[in-house]
Amino acid sequence: MVNIAVLGYGTVGSGVIEVLNLNGESISKRCGHDINVKYILDLRDFKGEPVEKLIVHDYNVIVNDPEIKIIVEVMGGVEPAYTFVKEAILKGKSVCTSNKELVAKHGAELLELSKAQKVNFLFEASVGGGIPIIRPLNQSLTADEIEEITGILNGTTNYILTKMSADNEGFDSALKEAQALGYAERNPEADVEGYDACRKIAILSSLAFGMQVDFEDIYTEGISQISDIDVLYAKAMGASIKLLATSRKVGNRVYAMVAPMLIKPTHPLFSVNGVFNGIFVRGNVIGDVMFYGSGAGKLPTASAVVADVVDAAKHVGTNIMTFWSSKKLELADAKTAPHRFFVRISDCDDNTRELINQVFGKIEEIKVNAREKDYAFLTEALSEAEYDEKADKIGKTLNRIRVMF
Amino acid sequence: MVNIAVLGYGTVGSGVIEVLNLNGESISKRCGHDINVKYILDLRDFKGEPVEKLIVHDYNVIVNDPEIKIIVEVMGGVEPAYTFVKEAILKGKSVCTSNKELVAKHGAELLELSKAQKVNFLFEASVGGGIPIIRPLNQSLTADEIEEITGILNGTTNYILTKMSADNEGFDSALKEAQALGYAERNPEADVEGYDACRKIAILSSLAFGMQVDFEDIYTEGISQISDIDVLYAKAMGASIKLLATSRKVGNRVYAMVAPMLIKPTHPLFSVNGVFNGIFVRGNVIGDVMFYGSGAGKLPTASAVVADVVDAAKHVGTNIMTFWSSKKLELADAKTAPHRFFVRISDCDDNTRELINQVFGKIEEIKVNAREKDYAFLTEALSEAEYDEKADKIGKTLNRIRVMF
């Protein structure tokens, strides 16, 4: 029997208990041990609920109990999670977490500490909810040099964009519906401005390239500026707008970015719709692979956490090597990243049209019925800096979306 | 340094050498050891090629060399692979293989033997080429009870079906093109009749349900009866015909089948086209996940083999537990599996039409331009036995395709 403690009895924490109760028998078989939840740390008492007898309010009870071999951290946020996790590892306990903020900020350090202590720090649930992506990157794609990881890593924004496209509606009304359905929070900033996806691509990039990618270094743009008119044009191009979190290695330079982008049906991420997530990986020998599934939700996320618990229980006393050094990876300047751009200007007069043609050179015009006054086009591949320079010369507000084709 | 030997210098074997040469540095970092190929077993000499000095013709040289810790078996076929692999494991060597025939037939036994010998028998490349699916099933989906695995597991047939749909052409001409491009063999039976997919779903089902699923027990139907007319009707339904290898747990019964089926765009496998493979898994807590990538090819397959070598090298002296007992899983009678069916009859006279309506009851007629003489429809959900009984009553040749919606 392996004793574990769960820090935080919120959505994911209660999901972990539910999964262990529901599938306990097969989990024990796969694990070779029974998993016993000895404590749950929470500020609340949960009087009258079955978990009441497991609740403790003092972390010291948990971290000082030598019977506890594995700690599940599902509180979220950097503190006090970081202090708790570090202490646990130093006391020789493995930690499984769903906490992307913690992993993005302190992953490298906590992995090094775990290695020294011969325990494990596992975080499958921190990216892509239930989708197996951390373990595949760490253990299955070991023969490859990763050239690109591009993910739809945030279900809230993917739901909003899918809804905007399906019902030809604007961002605000799609957001309201997402909030009504519980897919978006009342303060949706972390999702819609791309901050959530940014932390996740920082984690994936660090694993893919084996060095610390700081999320603060990643250029991040959300979807709040995307309009129903953009969606019309996307459809006219046979394309779709997705919030993509991407990092690419070109020579020795790594570019990383979170931004809404246009993709076409030939891209494996095109058909990732609604609250689903998808992660596309290109390796130099494996070619293109894609992982798809529920990127959030109580049970899918708990499934990933419990799978980590099983792995930790199978590896008591052995560190599973993870290739993520604390050495900082200096990202290439995002301004030098080359893309095509979709550009759109409303009520475009003839002079502006001519100026655009002069400044942007070879373009591909896109027309949409009943939008005769617009001027909309695809540029050739330009760096961000080149695009900005050209856009400045036009002297009017241009809507632009990066293009991944 | 870890010394390995490669059995068979064919497509995959030479791919393994290529991957180790190309990515040796990063592989060593991820593995913690350098991987050194000490021997290659092949009947040929490869005079003048760089591998010449590694070639041996006598397996005893390899299996009796205590320096060899890992053997890569990429010869294919059950014998002599089985004899060689068994001997290697008994001599305390781990084995990594891409050989689906060997794994489907002797997987459970070789896993048990490996466990007893504290070595590893790894076979990621035996299903889905480079796509990580064996390790995710074995190590990532451990918190779940698997309810369904459905895969597009054969790139040749998927290429043919994609081509038939894209160019409105018949099976024979699409097969010829696949052969010309090297995607299909001169004798394409193993692919087009579903035998290849059958072995692969047997392996996946054994891992998902933890018991031996014998491939001989799986009802298997290929795609050679699918015509360009079927493709027309699929399009009229907004659907696509795919060769699906599926196994589903309903209560305590497991149904398994390989057959062409109709799927709609809402299914994650719908957009798996060309030579690509996709594997859809439904777990009782993770929900739906899908894994996508190159299901064959020299380098993708070698990528999976080398990833197994890395895993084996990291686990010298420790068995990675795999949940696949040799106890036979008795599959439910395929005749009792419920499906909707798409049924089509050419030159259908009024009497037959009336008889069909009487016999099949509630149906959904499907019409296609310029096929006015056809009678084509979707049935309600019927067991295979019920369908056969009804079809017999019509007394004419009915074309039928199972429907997954």
PDB file of C-alpha atoms in Angstrom, chain A residues 217-395:
ATOM      1  CA  ASP A 217       9.820  35.895 -22.650  1.00  0.00           C
ATOM      2  CA  ILE A 218       7.048  34.553 -24.891  1.00  0.00           C
ATOM      3  CA  TYR A 219       5.210  37.091 -27.018  1.00  0.00           C
ATOM      4  CA  THR A 220       1.537  36.606 -26.101  1.00  0.00           C
ATOM      5  CA  GLU A 221      -1.577  37.970 -27.783  1.00  0.00           C
ATOM      6  CA  GLY A 222      -5.139  36.938 -26.952  1.00  0.00           C
ATOM      7  CA  ILE A 223      -8.346  36.633 -28.947  1.00  0.00           C
ATOM      8  CA  SER A 224     -10.350  39.607 -27.651  1.00  0.00           C
ATOM      9  CA  GLN A 225      -9.599  41.587 -30.820  1.00  0.00           C
ATOM     10  CA  ILE A 226     -10.967  38.871 -33.129  1.00  0.00           C
ATOM     11  CA  SER A 227     -14.314  39.872 -34.625  1.00  0.00           C
ATOM     12  CA  ASP A 228     -17.154  38.185 -36.451  1.00  0.00           C
ATOM     13  CA  ILE A 229     -15.836  39.880 -39.618  1.00  0.00           C
ATOM     14  CA  ASP A 230     -12.489  38.108 -39.224  1.00  0.00           C
ATOM     15  CA  VAL A 231     -14.414  34.857 -38.974  1.00  0.00           C
ATOM     16  CA  LEU A 232     -16.230  35.632 -42.239  1.00  0.00           C
ATOM     17  CA  TYR A 233     -12.911  36.134 -43.988  1.00  0.00           C
ATOM     18  CA  ALA A 234     -11.431  33.003 -42.450  1.00  0.00           C
ATOM     19  CA  LYS A 235     -14.321  31.022 -43.906  1.00  0.00           C
ATOM     20  CA  ALA A 236     -13.846  32.676 -47.302  1.00  0.00           C
ATOM     21  CA  MET A 237     -10.282  31.372 -47.241  1.00  0.00           C
ATOM     22  CA  GLY A 238     -11.440  27.895 -46.168  1.00  0.00           C
ATOM     23  CA  ALA A 239      -9.503  28.513 -42.980  1.00  0.00           C
ATOM     24  CA  SER A 240     -10.164  28.704 -39.282  1.00  0.00           C
ATOM     25  CA  ILE A 241      -8.904  31.028 -36.536  1.00  0.00           C
ATOM     26  CA  LYS A 242      -7.322  29.240 -33.568  1.00  0.00           C
ATOM     27  CA  LEU A 243      -5.404  30.530 -30.579  1.00  0.00           C
ATOM     28  CA  LEU A 244      -2.111  28.753 -31.183  1.00  0.00           C
ATOM     29  CA  ALA A 245       0.738  28.477 -28.727  1.00  0.00           C
ATOM     30  CA  THR A 246       3.739  27.599 -30.776  1.00  0.00           C
ATOM     31  CA  SER A 247       7.452  27.162 -30.489  1.00  0.00           C
ATOM     32  CA  ARG A 248       9.725  26.336 -33.388  1.00  0.00           C
ATOM     33  CA  LYS A 249      13.411  25.640 -33.750  1.00  0.00           C
ATOM     34  CA  VAL A 250      14.962  27.160 -36.859  1.00  0.00           C
ATOM     35  CA  GLY A 251      18.681  26.416 -36.978  1.00  0.00           C
ATOM     36  CA  ASN A 252      19.865  27.221 -33.470  1.00  0.00           C
ATOM     37  CA  ARG A 253      17.122  29.752 -32.792  1.00  0.00           C
ATOM     38  CA  VAL A 254      13.874  28.992 -30.998  1.00  0.00           C
ATOM     39  CA  TYR A 255      10.843  31.169 -31.718  1.00  0.00           C
ATOM     40  CA  ALA A 256       7.883  31.045 -29.352  1.00  0.00           C
ATOM     41  CA  MET A 257       4.565  32.869 -29.545  1.00  0.00           C
ATOM     42  CA  VAL A 258       0.960  32.734 -28.426  1.00  0.00           C
ATOM     43  CA  ALA A 259      -1.428  34.393 -30.867  1.00  0.00           C
ATOM     44  CA  PRO A 260      -4.593  33.792 -32.868  1.00  0.00           C
ATOM     45  CA  MET A 261      -3.626  32.323 -36.217  1.00  0.00           C
ATOM     46  CA  LEU A 262      -5.312  31.157 -39.386  1.00  0.00           C
ATOM     47  CA  ILE A 263      -4.941  27.479 -40.220  1.00  0.00           C
ATOM     48  CA  LYS A 264      -6.295  25.317 -43.045  1.00  0.00           C
ATOM     49  CA  PRO A 265      -7.980  21.884 -43.012  1.00  0.00           C
ATOM     50  CA  THR A 266      -4.719  20.168 -43.978  1.00  0.00           C
ATOM     51  CA  HIS A 267      -3.321  21.041 -40.535  1.00  0.00           C
ATOM     52  CA  PRO A 268      -4.062  18.349 -37.906  1.00  0.00           C
ATOM     53  CA  LEU A 269      -5.159  21.047 -35.424  1.00  0.00           C
ATOM     54  CA  PHE A 270      -7.853  22.389 -37.786  1.00  0.00           C
ATOM     55  CA  SER A 271     -10.461  19.918 -36.555  1.00  0.00           C
ATOM     56  CA  VAL A 272      -9.768  20.497 -32.846  1.00  0.00           C
ATOM     57  CA  ASN A 273     -12.984  22.261 -31.902  1.00  0.00           C
ATOM     58  CA  GLY A 274     -14.986  23.335 -28.860  1.00  0.00           C
ATOM     59  CA  VAL A 275     -13.370  22.854 -25.459  1.00  0.00           C
ATOM     60  CA  PHE A 276     -10.974  20.209 -26.815  1.00  0.00           C
ATOM     61  CA  ASN A 277      -7.230  20.710 -26.899  1.00  0.00           C
ATOM     62  CA  GLY A 278      -4.720  19.420 -29.414  1.00  0.00           C
ATOM     63  CA  ILE A 279      -0.953  19.379 -29.407  1.00  0.00           C
ATOM     64  CA  PHE A 280       0.953  19.031 -32.673  1.00  0.00           C
ATOM     65  CA  VAL A 281       4.603  17.964 -32.492  1.00  0.00           C
ATOM     66  CA  ARG A 282       7.065  17.793 -35.381  1.00  0.00           C
ATOM     67  CA  GLY A 283      10.218  15.747 -34.827  1.00  0.00           C
ATOM     68  CA  ASN A 284      13.130  15.380 -37.234  1.00  0.00           C
ATOM     69  CA  VAL A 285      12.598  11.626 -37.538  1.00  0.00           C
ATOM     70  CA  ILE A 286       9.069  10.876 -36.321  1.00  0.00           C
ATOM     71  CA  GLY A 287       7.587  13.559 -38.578  1.00  0.00           C
ATOM     72  CA  ASP A 288       4.230  14.993 -37.486  1.00  0.00           C
ATOM     73  CA  VAL A 289       2.266  13.658 -34.538  1.00  0.00           C
ATOM     74  CA  MET A 290      -0.762  15.100 -32.775  1.00  0.00           C
ATOM     75  CA  PHE A 291      -2.345  14.461 -29.398  1.00  0.00           C
ATOM     76  CA  TYR A 292      -6.009  15.315 -28.883  1.00  0.00           C
ATOM     77  CA  GLY A 293      -8.414  15.288 -25.942  1.00  0.00           C
ATOM     78  CA  SER A 294     -10.092  17.176 -23.121  1.00  0.00           C
ATOM     79  CA  GLY A 295      -7.789  19.974 -22.066  1.00  0.00           C
ATOM     80  CA  ALA A 296      -9.580  20.634 -18.807  1.00  0.00           C
ATOM     81  CA  GLY A 297     -12.434  19.361 -16.684  1.00  0.00           C
ATOM     82  CA  LYS A 298     -12.505  17.649 -13.324  1.00  0.00           C
ATOM     83  CA  LEU A 299     -12.235  13.997 -14.354  1.00  0.00           C
ATOM     84  CA  PRO A 300      -9.897  14.253 -17.376  1.00  0.00           C
ATOM     85  CA  THR A 301      -7.462  16.350 -15.340  1.00  0.00           C
ATOM     86  CA  ALA A 302      -7.786  13.998 -12.363  1.00  0.00           C
ATOM     87  CA  SER A 303      -7.108  11.063 -14.732  1.00  0.00           C
ATOM     88  CA  ALA A 304      -3.732  12.594 -15.597  1.00  0.00           C
ATOM     89  CA  VAL A 305      -2.919  13.340 -11.951  1.00  0.00           C
ATOM     90  CA  VAL A 306      -3.754   9.793 -10.857  1.00  0.00           C
ATOM     91  CA  ALA A 307      -1.702   8.344 -13.755  1.00  0.00           C
ATOM     92  CA  ASP A 308       1.225  10.337 -12.330  1.00  0.00           C
ATOM     93  CA  VAL A 309       0.504   8.928  -8.866  1.00  0.00           C
ATOM     94  CA  VAL A 310       0.634   5.412 -10.347  1.00  0.00           C
ATOM     95  CA  ASP A 311       3.963   6.222 -12.017  1.00  0.00           C
ATOM     96  CA  ALA A 312       5.355   7.704  -8.787  1.00  0.00           C
ATOM     97  CA  ALA A 313       4.190   4.652  -6.817  1.00  0.00           C
ATOM     98  CA  LYS A 314       5.885   2.331  -9.327  1.00  0.00           C
ATOM     99  CA  HIS A 315       9.103   4.343  -9.000  1.00  0.00           C
ATOM    100  CA  VAL A 316       9.513   4.782  -5.241  1.00  0.00           C
ATOM    101  CA  GLY A 317      13.253   5.197  -4.715  1.00  0.00           C
ATOM    102  CA  THR A 318      14.031   5.800  -8.415  1.00  0.00           C
ATOM    103  CA  ASN A 319      14.078   9.097 -10.257  1.00  0.00           C
ATOM    104  CA  ILE A 320      12.522   9.085 -13.734  1.00  0.00           C
ATOM    105  CA  MET A 321      14.957  11.196 -15.705  1.00  0.00           C
ATOM    106  CA  THR A 322      13.475  14.341 -17.193  1.00  0.00           C
ATOM    107  CA  PHE A 323      15.414  16.417 -19.667  1.00  0.00           C
ATOM    108  CA  TRP A 324      14.843  20.024 -18.510  1.00  0.00           C
ATOM    109  CA  SER A 325      17.914  21.915 -17.410  1.00  0.00           C
ATOM    110  CA  SER A 326      17.603  25.148 -15.431  1.00  0.00           C
ATOM    111  CA  LYS A 327      19.910  26.804 -17.982  1.00  0.00           C
ATOM    112  CA  LYS A 328      17.896  29.546 -19.618  1.00  0.00           C
ATOM    113  CA  LEU A 329      17.046  29.237 -23.288  1.00  0.00           C
ATOM    114  CA  GLU A 330      17.271  32.680 -24.881  1.00  0.00           C
ATOM    115  CA  LEU A 331      14.394  32.845 -27.323  1.00  0.00           C
ATOM    116  CA  ALA A 332      14.883  34.493 -30.686  1.00  0.00           C
ATOM    117  CA  ASP A 333      13.390  37.976 -30.906  1.00  0.00           C
ATOM    118  CA  ALA A 334       9.722  37.504 -31.782  1.00  0.00           C
ATOM    119  CA  LYS A 335      10.014  40.502 -34.134  1.00  0.00           C
ATOM    120  CA  THR A 336      12.181  38.393 -36.419  1.00  0.00           C
ATOM    121  CA  ALA A 337       9.660  35.520 -36.705  1.00  0.00           C
ATOM    122  CA  PRO A 338       8.458  35.161 -40.289  1.00  0.00           C
ATOM    123  CA  HIS A 339       4.757  34.687 -41.117  1.00  0.00           C
ATOM    124  CA  ARG A 340       2.274  35.517 -43.742  1.00  0.00           C
ATOM    125  CA  PHE A 341      -0.331  37.962 -42.438  1.00  0.00           C
ATOM    126  CA  PHE A 342      -4.005  38.334 -43.200  1.00  0.00           C
ATOM    127  CA  VAL A 343      -4.710  42.069 -43.232  1.00  0.00           C
ATOM    128  CA  ARG A 344      -8.080  43.764 -43.321  1.00  0.00           C
ATOM    129  CA  ILE A 345      -9.076  47.418 -43.467  1.00  0.00           C
ATOM    130  CA  SER A 346     -12.701  48.607 -43.373  1.00  0.00           C
ATOM    131  CA  ASP A 347     -14.027  51.468 -45.532  1.00  0.00           C
ATOM    132  CA  CYS A 348     -10.873  51.519 -47.602  1.00  0.00           C
ATOM    133  CA  ASP A 349     -10.643  54.470 -50.027  1.00  0.00           C
ATOM    134  CA  ASP A 350      -8.872  54.261 -53.376  1.00  0.00           C
ATOM    135  CA  ASN A 351      -5.784  56.139 -52.205  1.00  0.00           C
ATOM    136  CA  THR A 352      -5.263  53.820 -49.257  1.00  0.00           C
ATOM    137  CA  ARG A 353      -5.781  50.828 -51.530  1.00  0.00           C
ATOM    138  CA  GLU A 354      -3.098  52.106 -53.849  1.00  0.00           C
ATOM    139  CA  LEU A 355      -0.746  52.873 -50.966  1.00  0.00           C
ATOM    140  CA  ILE A 356      -1.248  49.358 -49.595  1.00  0.00           C
ATOM    141  CA  ASN A 357      -0.424  47.857 -52.990  1.00  0.00           C
ATOM    142  CA  GLN A 358       2.744  49.942 -53.171  1.00  0.00           C
ATOM    143  CA  VAL A 359       3.889  49.200 -49.629  1.00  0.00           C
ATOM    144  CA  PHE A 360       2.994  45.494 -49.374  1.00  0.00           C
ATOM    145  CA  GLY A 361       3.904  44.559 -52.931  1.00  0.00           C
ATOM    146  CA  LYS A 362       2.685  41.119 -53.912  1.00  0.00           C
ATOM    147  CA  ILE A 363      -0.541  40.350 -52.075  1.00  0.00           C
ATOM    148  CA  GLU A 364      -3.448  37.946 -52.490  1.00  0.00           C
ATOM    149  CA  GLU A 365      -6.789  39.763 -52.200  1.00  0.00           C
ATOM    150  CA  ILE A 366      -9.613  38.044 -50.284  1.00  0.00           C
ATOM    151  CA  LYS A 367     -13.208  39.037 -51.030  1.00  0.00           C
ATOM    152  CA  VAL A 368     -16.307  38.456 -48.995  1.00  0.00           C
ATOM    153  CA  ASN A 369     -19.897  39.130 -50.116  1.00  0.00           C
ATOM    154  CA  ALA A 370     -21.466  42.337 -48.781  1.00  0.00           C
ATOM    155  CA  ARG A 371     -18.081  43.617 -47.573  1.00  0.00           C
ATOM    156  CA  GLU A 372     -17.315  45.582 -50.751  1.00  0.00           C
ATOM    157  CA  LYS A 373     -15.785  48.522 -48.904  1.00  0.00           C
ATOM    158  CA  ASP A 374     -13.194  46.364 -47.142  1.00  0.00           C
ATOM    159  CA  TYR A 375      -9.754  45.759 -48.496  1.00  0.00           C
ATOM    160  CA  ALA A 376      -8.529  42.394 -47.251  1.00  0.00           C
ATOM    161  CA  PHE A 377      -5.503  40.415 -48.344  1.00  0.00           C
ATOM    162  CA  LEU A 378      -2.781  37.929 -47.506  1.00  0.00           C
ATOM    163  CA  THR A 379       0.797  39.189 -47.500  1.00  0.00           C
ATOM    164  CA  GLU A 380       3.866  37.257 -48.473  1.00  0.00           C
ATOM    165  CA  ALA A 381       5.982  35.900 -45.596  1.00  0.00           C
ATOM    166  CA  LEU A 382       7.279  38.862 -43.567  1.00  0.00           C
ATOM    167  CA  SER A 383       8.986  39.194 -40.240  1.00  0.00           C
ATOM    168  CA  GLU A 384       6.930  40.876 -37.526  1.00  0.00           C
ATOM    169  CA  ALA A 385       9.248  43.880 -37.755  1.00  0.00           C
ATOM    170  CA  GLU A 386       8.836  44.136 -41.526  1.00  0.00           C
ATOM    171  CA  TYR A 387       5.083  43.899 -41.154  1.00  0.00           C
ATOM    172  CA  ASP A 388       4.999  46.617 -38.477  1.00  0.00           C
ATOM    173  CA  GLU A 389       7.100  48.905 -40.630  1.00  0.00           C
ATOM    174  CA  LYS A 390       4.807  48.471 -43.621  1.00  0.00           C
ATOM    175  CA  ALA A 391       1.657  48.812 -41.523  1.00  0.00           C
ATOM    176  CA  ASP A 392       2.947  52.074 -40.035  1.00  0.00           C
ATOM    177  CA  LYS A 393       3.311  53.532 -43.512  1.00  0.00           C
ATOM    178  CA  ILE A 394      -0.399  53.027 -44.237  1.00  0.00           C
ATOM    179  CA  GLY A 395      -1.398  55.384 -41.422  1.00  0.00           C
TER     180      GLY A 395
END
